[in-house]
XYZ file of C-alpha atoms in Angstrom:
228
model
C 17.319 4.892 21.217
C 13.569 5.240 22.289
C 11.737 8.385 21.683
C 9.431 9.163 24.658
C 8.067 12.151 23.107
C 5.603 10.820 21.874
C 1.481 9.344 23.418
C 1.785 5.878 23.854
C 4.943 5.460 22.740
C 6.002 2.312 22.533
C 7.592 -0.462 19.725
C 6.378 0.032 16.624
C 7.077 -1.857 13.432
C 6.892 -0.056 9.889
C 2.557 -0.189 9.863
C 3.314 -1.309 5.623
C 5.277 -3.466 4.038
C 8.714 -2.873 2.568
C 8.114 -2.458 -0.599
C 5.017 0.059 0.035
C 7.335 2.099 2.471
C 9.796 2.969 -0.035
C 7.300 3.447 -2.704
C 5.416 6.041 0.065
C 8.818 7.714 0.552
C 9.990 8.151 -2.974
C 6.836 9.205 -4.002
C 6.738 12.037 -1.199
C 10.657 12.887 -2.394
C 8.921 13.443 -5.925
C 5.787 15.189 -4.639
C 8.367 17.445 -2.645
C 10.515 18.190 -5.696
C 7.293 19.000 -7.880
C 5.002 21.130 -5.287
C 7.812 22.128 -2.890
C 7.119 22.524 0.858
C 4.879 25.226 0.666
C 1.758 22.950 1.075
C 2.940 21.674 4.373
C 3.447 24.432 5.620
C -0.702 25.065 5.529
C -2.866 24.729 8.245
C -4.357 20.751 7.602
C -8.213 21.200 6.157
C -10.449 19.872 8.196
C -14.165 19.297 8.349
C -15.471 22.756 9.899
C -13.341 24.405 7.385
C -15.165 23.424 4.304
C -17.857 22.119 5.050
C -21.041 24.899 5.308
C -23.957 24.413 7.799
C -26.886 23.414 5.675
C -24.893 21.683 3.027
C -27.101 19.273 0.617
C -24.610 19.063 -1.848
C -26.945 21.101 -4.256
C -24.603 22.238 -7.872
C -24.090 25.103 -6.783
C -22.941 24.209 -3.054
C -20.853 21.310 -4.967
C -19.343 23.904 -6.991
C -18.104 26.446 -4.437
C -16.475 23.177 -2.955
C -14.647 22.407 -6.052
C -13.299 26.209 -5.828
C -12.284 25.870 -2.526
C -10.096 22.755 -3.193
C -9.058 24.188 -5.803
C -7.255 27.639 -4.313
C -5.670 24.710 -1.673
C -4.429 22.950 -3.980
C -2.899 25.527 -6.420
C -5.439 25.110 -9.329
C -6.902 27.310 -11.063
C -10.986 26.897 -11.313
C -11.227 28.352 -14.618
C -9.723 24.507 -15.874
C -11.735 22.589 -13.838
C -15.387 21.989 -15.319
C -17.800 19.902 -12.620
C -20.376 17.527 -14.158
C -22.718 15.601 -11.611
C -24.386 12.768 -12.582
C -28.114 11.299 -11.919
C -27.138 7.574 -12.645
C -25.439 5.957 -10.376
C -21.712 6.098 -11.240
C -18.230 5.598 -10.031
C -16.689 7.758 -6.928
C -15.650 9.846 -8.945
C -13.476 10.340 -12.346
C -11.714 12.660 -14.258
C -10.883 13.236 -18.070
C -9.701 16.664 -20.516
C -12.025 18.046 -22.719
C -11.213 20.916 -24.509
C -8.105 21.648 -22.404
C -9.633 21.732 -19.534
C -10.060 19.006 -16.804
C -13.706 17.476 -16.144
C -14.692 16.344 -13.154
C -17.771 14.087 -12.818
C -19.533 13.079 -9.774
C -22.633 11.348 -8.368
C -25.124 13.364 -7.285
C -25.911 11.075 -4.585
C -22.243 11.321 -4.017
C -22.126 14.724 -4.309
C -24.809 14.883 -1.272
C -22.724 13.449 1.056
C -19.798 16.683 2.116
C -17.172 14.794 3.644
C -17.077 12.067 0.508
C -17.562 14.778 -1.838
C -14.555 17.130 -0.714
C -12.023 13.644 -0.922
C -13.492 12.929 -4.494
C -12.495 16.174 -5.707
C -9.321 16.781 -3.729
C -8.315 12.999 -5.702
C -9.496 14.043 -9.224
C -7.686 17.799 -9.031
C -4.894 15.136 -7.900
C -5.613 13.991 -11.338
C -5.575 17.559 -12.647
C -1.718 18.020 -11.369
C -0.423 14.976 -12.391
C -2.405 13.909 -16.024
C -3.613 17.595 -16.618
C -0.273 19.380 -16.258
C 1.798 16.968 -17.863
C 3.781 14.605 -14.537
C 2.343 11.780 -15.603
C 0.810 9.795 -18.077
C -3.151 8.586 -16.830
C -1.528 4.986 -18.051
C 0.986 5.070 -15.493
C -0.198 2.153 -12.882
C 0.604 4.302 -9.907
C -1.498 7.037 -11.013
C -4.654 6.329 -8.810
C -2.357 6.144 -5.167
C 0.031 9.002 -6.082
C -3.420 10.983 -6.988
C -4.059 9.442 -3.276
C -0.771 11.141 -1.675
C -1.332 14.484 -3.489
C -4.516 15.195 -1.200
C -2.097 14.309 1.813
C 0.869 16.792 0.589
C -2.018 19.591 0.365
C -3.271 18.582 4.032
C -6.877 17.412 2.863
C -5.874 13.638 4.185
C -8.487 13.307 6.831
C -10.864 13.415 4.086
C -9.722 11.035 1.896
C -9.135 8.813 4.983
C -12.755 8.541 6.065
C -13.647 6.939 2.352
C -9.709 4.739 1.886
C -11.649 1.813 2.637
C -13.978 1.473 0.234
C -12.517 3.751 -2.473
C -9.659 0.591 -2.299
C -12.372 -1.652 -3.332
C -13.552 -0.166 -6.509
C -9.689 1.524 -7.512
C -6.126 0.912 -7.498
C -5.421 3.634 -4.887
C -4.081 3.781 -1.366
C -5.419 1.254 0.879
C -6.415 2.667 4.624
C -2.815 1.443 6.102
C -0.988 2.976 3.925
C -3.438 5.935 3.862
C -2.630 6.233 7.228
C 1.083 6.228 7.715
C 0.880 8.627 4.208
C -0.705 10.965 7.067
C 2.359 9.527 9.953
C 4.882 11.226 7.356
C 2.983 14.288 7.271
C 2.273 15.311 10.635
C 5.851 14.033 11.418
C 7.178 16.582 8.424
C 5.433 18.723 9.658
C 7.106 18.383 13.405
C 3.746 17.495 15.057
C 3.501 14.534 17.535
C -0.253 14.424 18.574
C -1.912 16.699 15.852
C -5.371 18.165 16.685
C -6.959 16.875 13.591
C -6.495 13.368 14.373
C -9.583 14.277 16.629
C -11.109 14.300 13.078
C -10.172 10.548 11.991
C -12.472 7.431 12.678
C -10.487 4.954 15.644
C -8.841 2.933 13.032
C -6.677 5.139 11.113
C -6.544 7.432 14.040
C -4.859 4.541 15.749
C -2.738 3.298 12.735
C -1.669 7.436 12.535
C -0.356 6.986 15.599
C 1.357 3.776 15.105
C 2.578 5.183 11.920
C 4.144 8.095 14.025
C 5.853 5.952 16.577
C 7.968 3.914 13.659
C 9.328 7.302 12.462
C 10.286 8.756 15.698
C 12.076 5.003 17.256
C 13.085 5.263 12.904
C 14.808 8.300 13.408
C 15.684 8.435 16.692
C 14.607 12.327 17.014
C 11.643 14.198 18.018
C 9.560 15.481 14.924
C 10.783 18.952 14.139
C 9.984 19.800 9.977
C 11.736 17.100 9.104
C 13.158 16.349 5.950
C 12.388 13.713 3.779
């Protein structure tokens, strides 16, 4: 059955490999079990919602972003310490210290708000996964799963912007997998042409639309807050 509700609808194969598709769907089901569907009901975050005018990446500004993201992702900000490093550092890192989660980010990285939000959201994914004992830090899927947590909590627009660079440095979601995750996010929310697609770059925007076409054709129906 062809579905005509999606702009530019035409035959679309699954945009990721079968094993990646299977991993994504099983992981999304696990996230629903762990965190419920409430994060899907909140409006997705867009740059204008989180990035204040004149943001420069100072310590207080960065801390404010961390607190906003903690609130968004259901993490008590008191549990999270932020470290900004003057030396070149990885995109970000998470560790436990005295029962609290410590997120470290380089000053240069913190000065770029979209990248800062994407990085902190990913590290807060580690807080929810590793810090709360849901997954072991040595789990080979934990980096990709932390990326997927950001999508589940409506922060995928930011992660998509840095997915290519991040995938070169850690085993997280590649851009095609990230875009397909965003397609699932839209599909589960019942969105056919979400306004937040305008915040994506051209390539991931096209990939998300292709993923939506595939999901529509596979189900033979219009998205309407589907179940997993």
